[in-house]
Short mmCIF file of C-alpha atoms in Angstrom, two decimals:
data_model
loop_
_atom_site.label_atom_id
_atom_site.label_comp_id
_atom_site.label_asym_id
_atom_site.label_seq_id
_atom_site.Cartn_x
_atom_site.Cartn_y
_atom_site.Cartn_z
CA UNK A 102 3.96 -24.17 7.16
CA UNK A 103 5.81 -21.70 4.97
CA UNK A 104 8.28 -19.35 6.59
CA UNK A 105 9.15 -15.83 5.59
CA UNK A 106 10.15 -12.55 7.09
CA UNK A 107 7.81 -9.63 7.56
CA UNK A 108 8.03 -6.10 8.78
CA UNK A 109 5.03 -4.08 9.84
CA UNK A 110 4.52 -0.55 8.69
CA UNK A 111 1.60 1.71 8.35
CA UNK A 112 1.83 4.57 10.73
CA UNK A 113 -0.96 6.88 9.70
CA UNK A 114 0.22 10.39 8.98
CA UNK A 115 -2.38 13.09 8.58
CA UNK A 116 -2.19 16.22 6.48
CA UNK A 117 -4.80 18.78 5.58
CA UNK A 118 -6.23 18.21 2.13
CA UNK A 119 -9.54 18.48 0.41
CA UNK A 120 -10.83 15.25 -1.06
CA UNK A 121 -13.85 14.11 -2.97
CA UNK A 122 -14.64 10.65 -4.21
CA UNK A 123 -11.71 9.47 -6.34
CA UNK A 124 -10.31 13.00 -6.73
CA UNK A 125 -7.81 14.53 -4.39
CA UNK A 126 -6.69 18.14 -4.34
CA UNK A 127 -3.22 18.51 -2.98
CA UNK A 128 -1.89 21.70 -1.54
CA UNK A 129 1.86 21.57 -1.40
CA UNK A 130 2.92 23.78 1.48
CA UNK A 131 6.55 24.07 0.34
CA UNK A 132 5.62 25.73 -2.94
CA UNK A 133 7.50 23.23 -5.10
CA UNK A 134 4.37 21.94 -6.81
CA UNK A 135 1.27 23.83 -7.89
CA UNK A 136 -2.15 22.89 -6.54
CA UNK A 137 -3.64 20.16 -8.70
CA UNK A 138 -6.30 17.53 -8.65
CA UNK A 139 -4.84 14.04 -8.49
CA UNK A 140 -7.14 11.46 -10.02
CA UNK A 141 -6.88 8.03 -8.47
CA UNK A 142 -6.49 5.88 -11.56
CA UNK A 143 -8.03 2.49 -10.96
CA UNK A 144 -6.23 -0.30 -12.77
CA UNK A 145 -6.74 -4.03 -12.81
CA UNK A 146 -4.23 -6.81 -12.36
CA UNK A 147 -4.72 -9.80 -14.69
CA UNK A 148 -6.64 -12.62 -12.99
CA UNK A 149 -4.38 -15.22 -11.45
CA UNK A 150 -1.31 -13.02 -11.12
CA UNK A 151 0.34 -12.71 -7.72
CA UNK A 152 -0.76 -9.08 -7.41
CA UNK A 153 -4.35 -9.97 -8.27
CA UNK A 154 -4.31 -12.79 -5.71
CA UNK A 155 -3.05 -10.43 -2.99
CA UNK A 156 -5.76 -7.89 -3.78
CA UNK A 157 -8.39 -10.64 -3.87
CA UNK A 158 -7.31 -12.04 -0.49
CA UNK A 159 -7.33 -8.59 1.11
CA UNK A 160 -10.73 -7.64 -0.32
CA UNK A 161 -12.33 -11.00 0.50
CA UNK A 162 -11.30 -10.64 4.15
CA UNK A 163 -12.39 -7.00 4.19
CA UNK A 164 -15.80 -8.01 2.76
CA UNK A 165 -16.30 -10.60 5.51
CA UNK A 166 -15.71 -7.81 8.04
CA UNK A 167 -18.00 -5.38 6.19
CA UNK A 168 -15.11 -3.12 5.15
CA UNK A 169 -15.12 -1.39 1.75
CA UNK A 170 -12.88 -3.01 -0.87
CA UNK A 171 -9.59 -1.46 -1.87
CA UNK A 172 -9.08 -0.26 -5.41
CA UNK A 173 -5.72 -0.43 -7.13
CA UNK A 174 -4.21 2.91 -8.05
CA UNK A 175 -1.64 3.03 -10.87
CA UNK A 176 0.65 5.63 -9.28
CA UNK A 177 0.58 3.89 -5.90
CA UNK A 178 1.30 0.57 -7.64
CA UNK A 179 4.29 2.10 -9.38
CA UNK A 180 5.57 3.38 -6.02
CA UNK A 181 5.07 -0.04 -4.40
CA UNK A 182 6.95 -1.71 -7.24
CA UNK A 183 9.73 0.86 -6.84
CA UNK A 184 9.91 0.08 -3.13
CA UNK A 185 10.44 -3.61 -3.93
CA UNK A 186 13.16 -2.81 -6.47
CA UNK A 187 14.86 -0.48 -3.98
CA UNK A 188 14.85 -3.16 -1.25
CA UNK A 189 16.22 -5.70 -3.73
CA UNK A 190 18.99 -3.43 -4.97
CA UNK A 191 19.91 -2.36 -1.42
CA UNK A 192 19.65 -5.97 -0.23
CA UNK A 193 17.72 -4.72 2.80
CA UNK A 194 14.07 -5.16 3.75
CA UNK A 195 13.17 -1.95 5.53
CA UNK A 196 10.55 0.74 5.89
CA UNK A 197 13.26 3.37 5.46
CA UNK A 198 13.31 4.58 1.89
CA UNK A 199 15.39 6.92 -0.20
CA UNK A 200 12.49 8.06 -2.38
CA UNK A 201 9.94 8.92 0.38
CA UNK A 202 6.91 7.24 -1.17
CA UNK A 203 4.81 8.27 1.84
CA UNK A 204 5.73 11.91 1.20
CA UNK A 205 4.89 11.58 -2.49
CA UNK A 206 1.45 10.15 -1.73
CA UNK A 207 0.78 12.78 0.91
CA UNK A 208 1.99 15.47 -1.47
CA UNK A 209 -0.63 14.29 -3.93
CA UNK A 210 -3.35 14.54 -1.32
CA UNK A 211 -3.45 11.34 0.70
CA UNK A 212 -4.51 12.09 4.24
CA UNK A 213 -2.89 8.92 5.57
CA UNK A 214 -0.57 6.32 4.11
CA UNK A 215 0.55 2.90 5.22
CA UNK A 216 2.79 0.06 4.12
CA UNK A 217 3.10 -3.68 4.59
CA UNK A 218 6.27 -5.34 3.36
CA UNK A 219 7.38 -8.96 3.44
CA UNK A 220 10.23 -11.11 2.23
CA UNK A 221 10.74 -14.77 1.46
CA UNK A 222 7.22 -16.11 1.04
CA UNK A 223 7.07 -18.34 -2.03
CA UNK A 224 3.29 -18.39 -2.29
CA UNK A 225 0.58 -15.77 -1.90
CA UNK A 226 -1.25 -18.11 0.48
CA UNK A 227 1.84 -18.20 2.73
CA UNK A 228 2.26 -14.43 2.51
CA UNK A 229 -1.36 -13.69 3.36
CA UNK A 230 -1.40 -16.24 6.19
CA UNK A 231 1.69 -14.55 7.61
CA UNK A 232 0.15 -11.10 7.38
CA UNK A 233 -3.21 -12.29 8.73
CA UNK A 234 -1.50 -13.91 11.75
CA UNK A 235 0.52 -10.77 12.53
CA UNK A 236 -1.64 -8.37 14.54
CA UNK A 237 0.07 -5.26 13.15
CA UNK A 238 -0.06 -6.40 9.52
CA UNK A 239 -3.63 -7.61 9.87
CA UNK A 240 -4.77 -4.32 11.41
CA UNK A 241 -3.10 -2.42 8.59
CA UNK A 242 -4.65 -4.61 5.88
CA UNK A 243 -8.11 -4.38 7.45
CA UNK A 244 -7.95 -0.68 8.29
CA UNK A 245 -11.34 0.68 7.15
CA UNK A 246 -9.95 4.11 6.35
CA UNK A 247 -7.90 2.87 3.37
CA UNK A 248 -9.47 3.74 0.00
CA UNK A 249 -6.82 2.50 -2.41
CA UNK A 250 -3.57 0.59 -2.56
CA UNK A 251 -0.71 -0.38 -4.81
CA UNK A 252 1.07 -3.72 -4.83
CA UNK A 253 4.68 -4.41 -5.78
CA UNK A 254 6.50 -7.73 -6.11
CA UNK A 255 10.10 -8.48 -7.05
CA UNK A 256 11.86 -11.82 -7.36
CA UNK A 257 15.45 -11.38 -6.15
CA UNK A 258 18.54 -13.08 -7.55
CA UNK A 259 18.13 -15.89 -4.99
CA UNK A 260 14.54 -16.59 -6.15
CA UNK A 261 12.98 -15.03 -3.05
CA UNK A 262 10.04 -12.67 -3.35
CA UNK A 263 9.92 -9.18 -1.90
CA UNK A 264 6.41 -7.77 -1.43
CA UNK A 265 5.13 -4.27 -0.74
CA UNK A 266 1.58 -2.98 -0.37
CA UNK A 267 1.16 0.78 -0.03
CA UNK A 268 -2.17 2.14 1.21
CA UNK A 269 -3.75 5.57 0.97
CA UNK A 270 -6.96 7.33 1.82
CA UNK A 271 -8.77 10.53 1.16
CA UNK A 272 -9.58 13.05 3.81
CA UNK A 273 -12.56 12.08 5.91
CA UNK A 274 -15.07 14.74 5.00
CA UNK A 275 -17.51 13.91 7.80
CA UNK A 276 -18.61 16.99 9.69
CA UNK A 277 -18.72 16.62 13.43
CA UNK A 278 -20.22 19.11 15.83
#
């Protein structure tokens, strides 16, 4: 069995936004940014890459459970990659971040955001087994509210991988009475 270290994240934080399929209108309350429509830009990872294997493993498990597949968003992927670089440079695996990726995603209209991070797994199979055996990580990965994600991976100077998956969703526009 492969060993590694993992930290669970993914506290859902809600904000008021208007969302339609694949388009998110963000309303920045602090006035720093104008109202815009953020387009979730679906990208594809080359088949066989570590990022593609992570996405495949997540979506295969989600499909078994009848949960919609996650799409990969370019901006969220860039943020996830930045998180990995930050943890590598700081030599600390943590959910605390200098750049506030959660705030950036929420500022662009995500209703909720989440994060799974891990360290030390040499294979994607080992990583996914670790996350699937951890109740908190598993629940985050299989959360049906997530619409998109971004995946980051960095190999540190000691040849250990640092992984980050950031999740986001649009506002639930169901009307309840």
